[in-house]
Amino acid sequence: MNADLHCHSVVSDGTLEPEALAARAQANGVELWALTDHDEIGGQLRARDAALALGMAYLTGTEISVTFAGTTVHIVGLGFDPDDARLAAGLHATRGGRRERALEMADGLAKVGVHGTYEGALQYVGNPELISRTHFARHLVETGVCSDTQEVFRKFLVEGKPGFVPHRWATLKNAVGWIVDAGGIAVIAHPARYKFSANEEYALFTEFKAHGGRGVEVVTGSHSSADAVRYTGTALEFELLASRGSDFHSPDESHIDLGTLPALPAQLTPVWEALDARIHRPA
Ligand code: AMP
Ligand code: MN
Ligand code: MN
Ligand code: MN
């Protein structure tokens, strides 16, 4: 099964509309798709309708920003009811404060001589509640300050750099609870990206499970093949379902396209097997 359960549209920090992503996924052979915008489900019905019209199965999705042990962790939710009021309220609260954070980021950048970045980033924003570091990165590439988004993050937008502003996102408990209470499954996104010690990572997986979390991304656009091997072991150790998703954002930026990842290792249970009743299937 070619499942791609992680990507972003203009509703968060991707550059394509949900319908264009659906078409791209389908053209690349995706059979089961989920759009997982950051802290937002405003694109879900468009994504579902576009997928079904193309003959592709669909799971609802989102990627919630969480602060755990002082670090930002992303939790993907799959298969939830998109009309759930508590999930919507939780995501709305999580989106709050992004504008103020962006203004502070622009202040930090201005102090090192890079001016006008708030207004610049806004040019790339599709959703006024979701101005993100990615939009700053696009502006700084477009204006020639850096040659690609990786360089912008490295020089300006990660901890210790002038455009980095610490932010408090949702708690792990709340994020998992919102997803689970809305009938979905919570999945730890791209675990290899976090700079945790072994003890902190053990705490993340243990607390995640205690709150009702059930899955982990093993095969993602931000994992090497060695990372996938490593988190296959973690999935087995913690008895977690495994997910697969490209984390596609843009044809110009993402090196892994929709639907082009390696398969999940055969010894793992795919998360979609536990979500069979939640899958929207074309007529
Ligand atoms: P934010 O939610 O505003 O903190 O932005 C986080 C987003 O920035 C992530 O979802 C990625 O899309 C992007 N991002 C984070 N780190 C990097 C990086 N090193 N290179 C490129 N994009 C990144
Ligand atoms: Mn992103
Ligand atoms: Mn992420
Ligand atoms: Mn993502």
PDB file of N, CA, C and O and ligand atoms in Angstrom, residues 6 8 38 63 247 249, ligand 4:
ATOM      1  N   HIS A   6       1.639  12.412   5.578  1.00  0.00           N
ATOM      2  CA  HIS A   6       2.241  13.627   6.157  1.00  0.00           C
ATOM      3  C   HIS A   6       2.623  14.573   5.021  1.00  0.00           C
ATOM      4  O   HIS A   6       3.527  14.277   4.232  1.00  0.00           O
ATOM      5  N   HIS A   8       2.009  19.159   3.721  1.00  0.00           N
ATOM      6  CA  HIS A   8       1.519  20.502   4.076  1.00  0.00           C
ATOM      7  C   HIS A   8       1.038  21.277   2.861  1.00  0.00           C
ATOM      8  O   HIS A   8       1.674  21.236   1.805  1.00  0.00           O
ATOM      9  N   HIS A  38       0.113  22.069   9.823  1.00  0.00           N
ATOM     10  CA  HIS A  38       0.510  22.408  11.194  1.00  0.00           C
ATOM     11  C   HIS A  38      -0.651  23.082  11.932  1.00  0.00           C
ATOM     12  O   HIS A  38      -1.149  24.131  11.485  1.00  0.00           O
ATOM     13  N   GLU A  63      -0.808  18.148  12.141  1.00  0.00           N
ATOM     14  CA  GLU A  63       0.486  17.983  12.825  1.00  0.00           C
ATOM     15  C   GLU A  63       0.548  19.051  13.910  1.00  0.00           C
ATOM     16  O   GLU A  63       0.658  20.242  13.601  1.00  0.00           O
ATOM     17  N   ASP A 247       6.283  14.329   4.372  1.00  0.00           N
ATOM     18  CA  ASP A 247       6.441  15.684   4.921  1.00  0.00           C
ATOM     19  C   ASP A 247       6.684  16.682   3.786  1.00  0.00           C
ATOM     20  O   ASP A 247       7.401  17.677   3.943  1.00  0.00           O
ATOM     21  N   HIS A 249       6.411  19.742   1.408  1.00  0.00           N
ATOM     22  CA  HIS A 249       5.965  21.129   1.573  1.00  0.00           C
ATOM     23  C   HIS A 249       5.842  21.868   0.243  1.00  0.00           C
ATOM     24  O   HIS A 249       4.993  22.738   0.103  1.00  0.00           O
TER      25      HIS A 249
HETATM   26 MN    MN B   4       5.401  18.315   8.729  1.00  0.00          MN
END
